Amino acid sequence: MTRTAPEPPSSRPATAPGAPAPEAPASTAQTPAAQTSAAPEPAPGPASGTPAPGPASAAPAPDPAAATGAGPVCRRLEGRTAVVTGAGSGIGLATARRLAAEGAHVVCGDIDQSAGKAAADEVGGLFAHVDVTDPDQVEALFRAAYDTYGSVDVAFNNAGISPPDDDSILETGLEAWKRVQEVNLTSVYLCCKAAIPYMRRQGRGSIVNTASFVARMGAATSQISYTASKGGVLALSRELGVQFAREGIRVNALCPGPVNTPLLRELFAKDPERAARRLVHIPLGRFAEAEEIAAAVAFLASDDASFVNATDFLVDGGISGAYVTPL
């Protein structure tokens, strides 16, 4: 059964006896333009820190790997709590499905009420309506995860936008630049700031921040603010991974290549030439499917990646390693 987090109170989350109070918890956004929505608040959670009944008590989550060939599901996240921002579509939705199939309690954050709740319904998780650029709503998102399930084990900070008015530096206005930076980079800062105190208290956690292969490579088909924002995600993730490693917290930047998502389809529908110019550079000859990226997130979130930290984790079909691609 899906849980919907109610409106958050002004007070901060209760802490376990003798434990330091965590800093502001986090939220989520997945759409361009206006990202303003009231952050929901968690249902009363377990005072003891024992996870409350969640997805495990709902109908079994679908096995995304079975249909996509993205890799076997091994229940590597059994009983853990994962927060996914931008969970209503694309990579976020595929990842919510995969993490639930791996045994996690999934908290689906999205600014799109309908899509986000549908995702949570599907995976038997908790939905939180959230704007990831709003510190209070981000705080409420992570507080909801902790209060409902008793831990914050995985944070997949994935919400992002790629609007058409983000183009060449010669064409992109300051407002377009700022909007992309807020959603793609500032939101990652806010989500990490909110998640880390819970993870420090637990002595473990895995944070996966969505960057992009474009942060590693230049492109003549520029989206200047998007590229710069993803470069910021790389630097932020690297620094946090180093800073908190000895407290059991791993932080990695996920760098997908072009992915067959609504975001990319919308962008390329407006400019088919741009799509063709990118596709030719991928050695595998196709864009990734969201489920393939979700499989990488599941790996990074799990103990299978216990020695993977502060990295730029490329899942790009070989595009970053190619000079001349096959005919």
Tab-separated table of C-alpha atoms in Angstrom:
chain	number	residue	atom	x	y	z
A	1	MET	CA	0.000	0.000	0.000
A	2	THR	CA	1.240	3.471	-0.760
A	3	ARG	CA	1.756	6.031	1.956
A	4	THR	CA	1.422	9.728	1.314
A	5	ALA	CA	3.369	11.995	3.609
A	6	PRO	CA	1.288	14.720	5.257
A	7	GLU	CA	2.252	18.390	5.608
A	8	PRO	CA	5.430	18.850	7.668
A	9	PRO	CA	5.314	20.763	10.957
A	10	SER	CA	7.708	23.585	11.551
A	11	SER	CA	9.672	21.595	14.102
A	12	ARG	CA	12.688	19.448	13.215
A	13	PRO	CA	12.592	15.637	13.353
A	14	ALA	CA	12.969	13.976	16.693
A	15	THR	CA	16.344	12.371	17.274
A	16	ALA	CA	17.295	9.203	19.020
A	17	PRO	CA	18.429	9.625	22.637
A	18	GLY	CA	21.948	10.969	22.788
A	19	ALA	CA	22.173	11.380	19.014
A	20	PRO	CA	22.941	14.729	17.387
A	21	ALA	CA	19.988	16.298	15.645
A	22	PRO	CA	20.241	15.881	11.879
A	23	GLU	CA	20.325	18.903	9.639
A	24	ALA	CA	17.547	19.729	7.263
A	25	PRO	CA	16.233	16.687	5.347
A	26	ALA	CA	15.530	16.810	1.596
A	27	SER	CA	12.950	17.036	-1.294
A	28	THR	CA	12.513	16.637	-5.027
A	29	ALA	CA	11.717	18.249	-8.389
A	30	GLN	CA	11.408	16.842	-11.879
A	31	THR	CA	9.870	19.459	-14.108
A	32	PRO	CA	11.174	22.606	-15.743
A	33	ALA	CA	9.610	25.990	-15.061
A	34	ALA	CA	7.617	26.501	-11.873
A	35	GLN	CA	8.815	24.218	-9.089
A	36	THR	CA	6.675	25.355	-6.230
A	37	SER	CA	4.695	22.921	-4.161
A	38	ALA	CA	4.101	22.403	-0.496
A	39	ALA	CA	6.355	19.779	1.012
A	40	PRO	CA	4.498	16.911	2.628
A	41	GLU	CA	5.262	15.679	6.055
A	42	PRO	CA	5.961	12.163	7.171
A	43	ALA	CA	3.490	10.090	9.022
A	44	PRO	CA	4.430	9.472	12.648
A	45	GLY	CA	7.379	7.108	12.599
A	46	PRO	CA	8.948	4.593	14.913
A	47	ALA	CA	10.506	6.167	17.973
A	48	SER	CA	12.864	3.221	18.311
A	49	GLY	CA	14.299	3.605	14.826
A	50	THR	CA	12.826	0.283	13.694
A	51	PRO	CA	11.475	0.569	10.150
A	52	ALA	CA	7.712	0.643	9.945
A	53	PRO	CA	5.909	-1.697	7.558
A	54	GLY	CA	6.438	-0.456	4.030
A	55	PRO	CA	6.852	-1.897	0.572
A	56	ALA	CA	7.629	-5.302	2.030
A	57	SER	CA	4.021	-5.572	3.194
A	58	ALA	CA	2.634	-4.503	-0.170
A	59	ALA	CA	2.323	-6.524	-3.354
A	60	PRO	CA	5.721	-7.673	-4.640
A	61	ALA	CA	7.459	-4.997	-6.705
A	62	PRO	CA	7.886	-5.762	-10.406
A	63	ASP	CA	11.235	-7.102	-11.557
A	64	PRO	CA	12.482	-4.459	-14.006
A	65	ALA	CA	15.470	-6.523	-15.065
A	66	ALA	CA	13.289	-9.349	-16.310
A	67	ALA	CA	11.904	-7.201	-19.122
A	68	THR	CA	14.976	-5.160	-19.999
A	69	GLY	CA	17.969	-7.408	-19.561
A	70	ALA	CA	19.470	-4.773	-17.264
A	71	GLY	CA	20.865	-7.377	-14.880
A	72	PRO	CA	19.628	-9.761	-12.204
A	73	VAL	CA	17.727	-8.558	-9.157
A	74	CYS	CA	19.378	-9.983	-6.043
A	75	ARG	CA	17.484	-8.295	-3.171
A	76	ARG	CA	20.686	-6.436	-2.273
A	77	LEU	CA	18.816	-3.640	-0.489
A	78	GLU	CA	16.490	-5.737	1.650
A	79	GLY	CA	14.961	-3.628	4.432
A	80	ARG	CA	16.848	-0.446	3.568
A	81	THR	CA	15.274	2.919	2.851
A	82	ALA	CA	15.956	4.705	-0.427
A	83	VAL	CA	14.909	8.252	-1.311
A	84	VAL	CA	14.541	8.941	-5.041
A	85	THR	CA	13.958	12.436	-6.384
A	86	GLY	CA	12.385	12.940	-9.778
A	87	ALA	CA	10.773	9.548	-9.237
A	88	GLY	CA	7.745	10.192	-11.434
A	89	SER	CA	9.336	9.493	-14.804
A	90	GLY	CA	12.424	8.509	-16.750
A	91	ILE	CA	15.497	7.389	-14.831
A	92	GLY	CA	13.855	8.214	-11.494
A	93	LEU	CA	10.858	5.977	-12.143
A	94	ALA	CA	13.004	3.128	-13.456
A	95	THR	CA	15.222	3.427	-10.390
A	96	ALA	CA	12.293	3.473	-7.964
A	97	ARG	CA	11.129	0.220	-9.542
A	98	ARG	CA	14.586	-1.341	-9.429
A	99	LEU	CA	15.342	-0.370	-5.829
A	100	ALA	CA	11.967	-1.710	-4.710
A	101	ALA	CA	12.668	-4.951	-6.555
A	102	GLU	CA	15.994	-5.080	-4.693
A	103	GLY	CA	14.059	-5.029	-1.408
A	104	ALA	CA	14.244	-1.348	-0.454
A	105	HIS	CA	11.523	0.808	1.045
A	106	VAL	CA	11.314	3.541	-1.606
A	107	VAL	CA	10.346	7.146	-0.921
A	108	CYS	CA	9.302	8.728	-4.210
A	109	GLY	CA	9.743	12.493	-4.349
A	110	ASP	CA	8.458	14.526	-7.266
A	111	ILE	CA	6.921	17.909	-8.006
A	112	ASP	CA	4.370	16.206	-10.260
A	113	GLN	CA	1.699	15.012	-7.827
A	114	SER	CA	0.065	12.586	-10.224
A	115	ALA	CA	3.218	10.977	-11.609
A	116	GLY	CA	4.966	10.815	-8.249
A	117	LYS	CA	2.032	9.205	-6.473
A	118	ALA	CA	1.583	6.728	-9.309
A	119	ALA	CA	5.227	5.709	-8.944
A	120	ALA	CA	4.855	5.246	-5.191
A	121	ASP	CA	1.640	3.264	-5.690
A	122	GLU	CA	3.389	0.974	-8.136
A	123	VAL	CA	6.330	0.165	-5.873
A	124	GLY	CA	4.389	0.131	-2.598
A	125	GLY	CA	6.345	3.077	-1.243
A	126	LEU	CA	5.862	6.527	0.228
A	127	PHE	CA	5.102	9.566	-1.935
A	128	ALA	CA	6.241	13.089	-1.062
A	129	HIS	CA	5.210	16.065	-3.165
A	130	VAL	CA	8.339	18.185	-3.262
A	131	ASP	CA	10.186	21.005	-4.948
A	132	VAL	CA	13.874	20.159	-4.715
A	133	THR	CA	14.897	23.798	-4.875
A	134	ASP	CA	13.086	24.560	-1.609
A	135	PRO	CA	15.214	23.795	1.494
A	136	ASP	CA	12.203	23.241	3.751
A	137	GLN	CA	10.600	20.794	1.354
A	138	VAL	CA	13.866	18.932	0.910
A	139	GLU	CA	14.163	18.691	4.681
A	140	ALA	CA	10.613	17.355	4.900
A	141	LEU	CA	11.284	14.681	2.286
A	142	PHE	CA	14.143	13.079	4.179
A	143	ARG	CA	12.394	13.524	7.502
A	144	ALA	CA	9.428	11.633	6.039
A	145	ALA	CA	11.704	8.786	5.000
A	146	TYR	CA	13.264	8.540	8.445
A	147	ASP	CA	10.040	8.939	10.411
A	148	THR	CA	8.253	6.329	8.315
A	149	TYR	CA	10.942	3.682	7.914
A	150	GLY	CA	13.493	4.460	10.627
A	151	SER	CA	16.536	5.084	8.426
A	152	VAL	CA	17.889	6.863	5.364
A	153	ASP	CA	20.225	4.386	3.691
A	154	VAL	CA	20.237	5.498	0.055
A	155	ALA	CA	19.724	8.901	-1.541
A	156	PHE	CA	19.397	9.013	-5.321
A	157	ASN	CA	19.434	12.736	-6.052
A	158	ASN	CA	18.185	12.654	-9.591
A	159	ALA	CA	15.730	15.495	-10.237
A	160	GLY	CA	16.762	17.688	-13.127
A	161	ILE	CA	15.682	19.718	-16.127
A	162	SER	CA	16.999	20.357	-19.623
A	163	PRO	CA	14.853	23.183	-21.008
A	164	PRO	CA	15.027	24.331	-24.648
A	165	ASP	CA	16.026	27.874	-23.664
A	166	ASP	CA	19.304	26.486	-22.283
A	167	ASP	CA	21.413	26.591	-25.432
A	168	SER	CA	24.628	28.212	-26.585
A	169	ILE	CA	26.171	30.724	-24.202
A	170	LEU	CA	25.435	33.320	-26.893
A	171	GLU	CA	21.710	32.570	-26.723
A	172	THR	CA	21.039	31.494	-23.126
A	173	GLY	CA	19.670	34.223	-20.882
A	174	LEU	CA	20.572	34.685	-17.239
A	175	GLU	CA	17.179	33.518	-15.977
A	176	ALA	CA	17.430	30.271	-17.949
A	177	TRP	CA	20.955	29.779	-16.588
A	178	LYS	CA	19.832	30.315	-12.995
A	179	ARG	CA	16.794	28.039	-13.256
A	180	VAL	CA	18.855	25.109	-14.521
A	181	GLN	CA	21.523	25.644	-11.852
A	182	GLU	CA	18.880	25.705	-9.115
A	183	VAL	CA	17.186	22.489	-10.178
A	184	ASN	CA	20.216	20.505	-11.329
A	185	LEU	CA	22.926	21.580	-8.883
A	186	THR	CA	21.501	23.455	-5.895
A	187	SER	CA	18.975	20.660	-5.372
A	188	VAL	CA	21.803	18.114	-5.129
A	189	TYR	CA	23.492	20.305	-2.513
A	190	LEU	CA	20.229	20.520	-0.544
A	191	CYS	CA	19.516	16.793	-0.763
A	192	CYS	CA	23.031	15.823	0.316
A	193	LYS	CA	22.912	18.333	3.163
A	194	ALA	CA	19.652	16.784	4.329
A	195	ALA	CA	20.602	13.118	3.930
A	196	ILE	CA	24.104	13.101	5.415
A	197	PRO	CA	23.156	13.782	9.077
A	198	TYR	CA	20.903	10.701	9.102
A	199	MET	CA	23.629	8.606	7.501
A	200	ARG	CA	26.263	9.840	9.958
A	201	ARG	CA	24.065	8.802	12.845
A	202	GLN	CA	23.613	5.349	11.301
A	203	GLY	CA	27.292	5.007	10.450
A	204	ARG	CA	26.567	4.155	6.830
A	205	GLY	CA	24.861	5.341	3.668
A	206	SER	CA	25.168	5.610	-0.090
A	207	ILE	CA	24.474	8.789	-2.044
A	208	VAL	CA	24.216	8.701	-5.830
A	209	ASN	CA	23.980	12.081	-7.561
A	210	THR	CA	22.912	12.273	-11.190
A	211	ALA	CA	25.504	14.086	-13.272
A	212	SER	CA	26.082	13.400	-16.985
A	213	PHE	CA	28.711	12.361	-19.477
A	214	VAL	CA	28.548	15.943	-20.804
A	215	ALA	CA	30.351	17.050	-17.646
A	216	ARG	CA	33.332	15.041	-18.924
A	217	MET	CA	33.161	15.932	-22.631
A	218	GLY	CA	32.607	19.060	-24.681
A	219	ALA	CA	29.747	19.366	-27.161
A	220	ALA	CA	29.168	21.675	-30.093
A	221	THR	CA	25.426	21.153	-29.541
A	222	SER	CA	25.712	23.103	-26.331
A	223	GLN	CA	23.390	23.382	-23.360
A	224	ILE	CA	25.687	25.627	-21.409
A	225	SER	CA	23.907	25.733	-18.053
A	226	TYR	CA	23.056	22.017	-18.066
A	227	THR	CA	26.679	21.102	-18.764
A	228	ALA	CA	27.980	23.471	-16.100
A	229	SER	CA	25.458	22.213	-13.540
A	230	LYS	CA	26.493	18.610	-14.099
A	231	GLY	CA	30.156	19.568	-13.770
A	232	GLY	CA	29.248	21.028	-10.395
A	233	VAL	CA	27.604	17.746	-9.406
A	234	LEU	CA	30.856	15.909	-10.184
A	235	ALA	CA	32.920	18.235	-7.997
A	236	LEU	CA	30.406	18.256	-5.145
A	237	SER	CA	30.104	14.456	-5.147
A	238	ARG	CA	33.860	13.959	-5.176
A	239	GLU	CA	34.381	16.291	-2.240
A	240	LEU	CA	31.613	14.768	-0.132
A	241	GLY	CA	32.815	11.262	-0.916
A	242	VAL	CA	36.250	12.115	0.431
A	243	GLN	CA	34.993	14.096	3.419
A	244	PHE	CA	32.576	11.496	4.803
A	245	ALA	CA	34.190	8.219	3.701
A	246	ARG	CA	35.468	7.297	7.163
A	247	GLU	CA	31.980	7.725	8.580
A	248	GLY	CA	30.706	4.940	6.342
A	249	ILE	CA	29.132	7.213	3.727
A	250	ARG	CA	29.901	6.740	0.050
A	251	VAL	CA	29.079	9.473	-2.472
A	252	ASN	CA	29.297	8.905	-6.214
A	253	ALA	CA	28.282	10.836	-9.309
A	254	LEU	CA	26.371	8.826	-11.895
A	255	CYS	CA	27.194	9.950	-15.440
A	256	PRO	CA	24.662	8.547	-17.918
A	257	GLY	CA	25.077	8.906	-21.639
A	258	PRO	CA	22.027	9.871	-23.709
A	259	VAL	CA	19.024	7.997	-22.313
A	260	ASN	CA	15.709	7.273	-23.987
A	261	THR	CA	13.596	9.273	-21.520
A	262	PRO	CA	10.741	11.778	-21.915
A	263	LEU	CA	13.234	14.577	-21.169
A	264	LEU	CA	15.518	13.596	-24.053
A	265	ARG	CA	12.668	12.794	-26.433
A	266	GLU	CA	11.167	16.224	-25.803
A	267	LEU	CA	14.486	17.933	-26.454
A	268	PHE	CA	15.258	15.991	-29.630
A	269	ALA	CA	11.731	16.265	-31.026
A	270	LYS	CA	12.381	19.986	-31.293
A	271	ASP	CA	15.746	19.411	-32.982
A	272	PRO	CA	16.101	16.047	-34.824
A	273	GLU	CA	19.483	17.092	-36.197
A	274	ARG	CA	20.803	17.400	-32.644
A	275	ALA	CA	19.656	13.844	-31.917
A	276	ALA	CA	21.308	12.474	-35.054
A	277	ARG	CA	24.575	14.255	-34.316
A	278	ARG	CA	24.718	12.623	-30.886
A	279	LEU	CA	23.632	9.140	-31.857
A	280	VAL	CA	26.448	8.724	-34.370
A	281	HIS	CA	29.042	9.056	-31.586
A	282	ILE	CA	27.752	6.153	-29.468
A	283	PRO	CA	29.680	2.942	-30.210
A	284	LEU	CA	26.692	0.793	-29.224
A	285	GLY	CA	24.629	2.649	-31.827
A	286	ARG	CA	21.663	3.495	-29.593
A	287	PHE	CA	20.589	5.520	-26.601
A	288	ALA	CA	20.434	3.838	-23.197
A	289	GLU	CA	17.188	2.669	-21.673
A	290	ALA	CA	16.280	4.046	-18.253
A	291	GLU	CA	16.337	0.542	-16.764
A	292	GLU	CA	20.016	0.198	-17.683
A	293	ILE	CA	20.828	3.338	-15.732
A	294	ALA	CA	18.680	2.132	-12.824
A	295	ALA	CA	20.744	-1.060	-12.671
A	296	ALA	CA	23.870	1.064	-12.201
A	297	VAL	CA	22.184	3.012	-9.394
A	298	ALA	CA	21.218	-0.238	-7.667
A	299	PHE	CA	24.841	-1.378	-7.842
A	300	LEU	CA	26.200	1.891	-6.429
A	301	ALA	CA	23.581	1.864	-3.669
A	302	SER	CA	24.416	-1.682	-2.617
A	303	ASP	CA	27.237	-3.289	-0.668
A	304	ASP	CA	28.503	-4.719	-3.964
A	305	ALA	CA	29.948	-1.230	-4.486
A	306	SER	CA	31.422	-0.998	-0.980
A	307	PHE	CA	34.810	0.188	-2.312
A	308	VAL	CA	33.381	2.524	-4.960
A	309	ASN	CA	33.494	6.088	-3.668
A	310	ALA	CA	34.046	9.665	-4.893
A	311	THR	CA	33.911	8.503	-8.511
A	312	ASP	CA	32.434	9.692	-11.782
A	313	PHE	CA	30.567	6.490	-12.688
A	314	LEU	CA	30.097	6.498	-16.462
A	315	VAL	CA	27.235	4.520	-18.019
A	316	ASP	CA	27.447	5.888	-21.538
A	317	GLY	CA	27.669	3.054	-24.057
A	318	GLY	CA	31.303	3.906	-24.724
A	319	ILE	CA	30.730	7.440	-25.968
A	320	SER	CA	33.381	8.935	-23.685
A	321	GLY	CA	35.973	6.437	-24.911
A	322	ALA	CA	35.303	6.737	-28.634
A	323	TYR	CA	37.253	8.541	-31.325
A	324	VAL	CA	35.881	6.923	-34.485
A	325	THR	CA	32.744	4.839	-34.031
A	326	PRO	CA	31.776	1.705	-36.010
A	327	LEU	CA	29.959	2.122	-39.310
